[in-house]
Amino acid sequence: MKILFCAAEVSPLAKVGGLADVVGSLPGALAKLGHDVRIAMPHYTIVDKVARSRAPAGRPFTASGLREPEPVVVESTTLNGDLPVYLVGNDRYFARQAVYGEGDDLERFLFFSRAVLGLPEALQWRPDVVHCHDWHAATVPMWAHKLAISPAAVFTVHNLAYQGAFDHNFMAASGLREEFVRAGEKGMQLPTNMMALGIYNADLVSTVSETYAQEILTPEYGNGLDPLLNYRKDRLRGIVNGIDYTEFDPATDPLIASNYSLEELWRKGVNKTALQKRAGFPENDKVPLIGMVTRLDEQKGFDILEKAIGAILQETSAQLVVLGKGREVYHELMQRLSHEFPDRIAVVIAFDNPLAHLIYAGSDLFLMPSRFEPCGLGQMIAMRYGAVPIVRKTGGLAETVPDLSPDLRRGRGFVFERYESQALAEAVKRAAAGFVQKDAWKQLVERDMQTDFSWEASARKYVAVYEEAVRFHRGDRAKGKTGD
Ligand code: GLC
C-alpha cells in the first residue's frame, strides 16, 4: 500500500513533543512490513540543520491559504537513510525557526494542508491513503476527498486539547464556511476549529490508545468535541503507540554514561551516579531517584505535584530530577523548590535530548501524574531502561502500566486513580517502600525491561485501519458521501 503521512513535526527533523516521535518512527515500522510510506512536513529553517541531504522534488506549483495562490517549493530528504520525506516549502510561512507559537499558525498550517494536496500531481506518486496527524493537517482529509483520484483519509488525534480554533473572520477568509454550512445541513453543528473538520471528514479517525479512544467520548475528556466523536463513534479506533527501539536501547545508547542490559544490570547504577552528579545531589545508591521528562503544565500534573511535594520530601528520601519546558509558573515553582532543596530536587528548563536519555537510564522511578494522557511515550521508554513508572490511571498510561500487586510480583508500575495530590503522594510513598525490597525490585525492573513496546504490533493494526479506510472510502464515494 502507498501511504502519505502529513504532520507538523517529524523527529529528528523538527520535534516539539511526542507527535514527532510517532511520525518519525511509525513509518519505518510500516515500511518494514512492505509498504511504500512517505512523509510530508513543512520546511522550517531548523530542518536544514538536521537533514543530511536535500534535493529538489517534483515541479514547483502553487497553493493558497488565506491569500492568492503562492509558490510551493518541495524538497526531499530521507529518514533513516531511505524513507522519503517531502519538505513543503514557502518562505513566508516556514522560513522561521519555530514550529508553533507564531501568531499566524492557523494560516501557516492551512497553507501546508492545501499544499499537501498538490503533492501527488507534482511528484507523480498517488497514495492510497493519506494519514493526517493533529489539527495542523486536519483539513487534508476533506480536500483530499475532492481530488479526481482521491485517496482514503485517516485522521489521528494525538491530543484533543489542541484544536486549532478560529473565529468567524478566519472561517470566511479561508473558504471553510461552506464546510460548516454543509455539515449543519446534515444536522451536525461543528465546533469552529480545524480538528473538528478532521474528525468529521476522515474515513477513519484514530487516537493513540484504546483507553483514550473511550475517554474522549465523555464530556470530561472530550474538550467540547465529544458530541462529534460520538457521532463518528463507529469510525473511531484506538491504537497504542510504540517507541523507537533503535533510539531507545540501553545496551547501545551512545548518550548514556554506561550501556547495560539484563545481564549487566549493575551498570545501570553507573548512570544513576552520573545523574546524581549532574543534578548536584549526594551520590547515594540507597535513595530512590525519580525522573521526569515532560512539558511543565497542567496536563502533565504539575498542579497536583506542587501540592504533593511537601509530603514526598518529608515522608520519603527520594530525589527528583525534572527536565522540560512549559508554563512560566511551573518553571518558577520548580526552580524555587530546587533552590530550597538542592539535595533533593533539580530542574533543567530546556529541551535536552542527551540529558533526557541519561534521566531514563539513571532513574529508579519515572513519574507521570498526568491529568489526561492520550498515550504517553515516557513511561514506555522508562520501562525499557528499567525505571519503574509512577503514573495516574488515565489514557495510554492506564493501558501500558498495570498496577503492581503489594508483593511487586505482578504489574509494571505504581498507579493512582484520583487526580489529587494525596493520591499522588501515596503512590510515591508506595514506590519508595517497594524500592528497598531488593529482590522483588530487581525482578520488577527485569520484567519492565522485557516488556515489548516496539512498533511492530501497532504497525500491523494501522495497516488493518488503512485497509478498512480504503473500503469505507470506496463505499462512501459510491454513495456520494465524500467528494464532489
Ligand atoms: C501527544 C500526547 C501524548 C502522546 C503523543 C504521541 O503529545 O499528549 O500522550 O503520546 O502525542 O501520540
PDB file of C-alpha atoms and ligand atoms in Angstrom, residues 17-19 22 158-159 208 241 295 299-300 373-377, ligand 1:
ATOM      1  CA  GLY A  17       6.689  16.598  21.580  1.00  0.00           C
ATOM      2  CA  GLY A  18       5.530  13.004  21.250  1.00  0.00           C
ATOM      3  CA  LEU A  19       3.838  13.659  17.915  1.00  0.00           C
ATOM      4  CA  VAL A  22       5.396   8.840  16.437  1.00  0.00           C
ATOM      5  CA  HIS A 158      -2.659  12.853  19.424  1.00  0.00           C
ATOM      6  CA  ASN A 159      -4.016  15.450  21.785  1.00  0.00           C
ATOM      7  CA  VAL A 208      -3.172   6.788  20.321  1.00  0.00           C
ATOM      8  CA  ASN A 241       1.916   3.953  20.196  1.00  0.00           C
ATOM      9  CA  ARG A 295       6.151  19.519  29.499  1.00  0.00           C
ATOM     10  CA  GLN A 299      -1.842  18.258  31.573  1.00  0.00           C
ATOM     11  CA  LYS A 300       1.304  16.711  32.993  1.00  0.00           C
ATOM     12  CA  GLU A 373      -2.590  11.324  28.592  1.00  0.00           C
ATOM     13  CA  PRO A 374      -3.593  10.201  25.096  1.00  0.00           C
ATOM     14  CA  CYS A 375      -0.743   7.694  25.046  1.00  0.00           C
ATOM     15  CA  GLY A 376       2.440   8.914  26.678  1.00  0.00           C
ATOM     16  CA  LEU A 377       5.814   7.671  25.484  1.00  0.00           C
TER      17      LEU A 377
HETATM   18  C1  GLC B   1       0.713  13.881  22.399  1.00  0.00           C
HETATM   19  C2  GLC B   1       0.058  13.270  23.640  1.00  0.00           C
HETATM   20  C3  GLC B   1       0.843  12.073  24.162  1.00  0.00           C
HETATM   21  C4  GLC B   1       1.142  11.101  23.029  1.00  0.00           C
HETATM   22  C5  GLC B   1       1.824  11.828  21.871  1.00  0.00           C
HETATM   23  C6  GLC B   1       2.104  10.923  20.697  1.00  0.00           C
HETATM   24  O1  GLC B   1       1.892  14.520  22.755  1.00  0.00           O
HETATM   25  O2  GLC B   1      -0.084  14.254  24.667  1.00  0.00           O
HETATM   26  O3  GLC B   1       0.107  11.405  25.166  1.00  0.00           O
HETATM   27  O4  GLC B   1       1.977  10.073  23.488  1.00  0.00           O
HETATM   28  O5  GLC B   1       1.003  12.880  21.416  1.00  0.00           O
HETATM   29  O6  GLC B   1       0.958  10.300  20.189  1.00  0.00           O
END
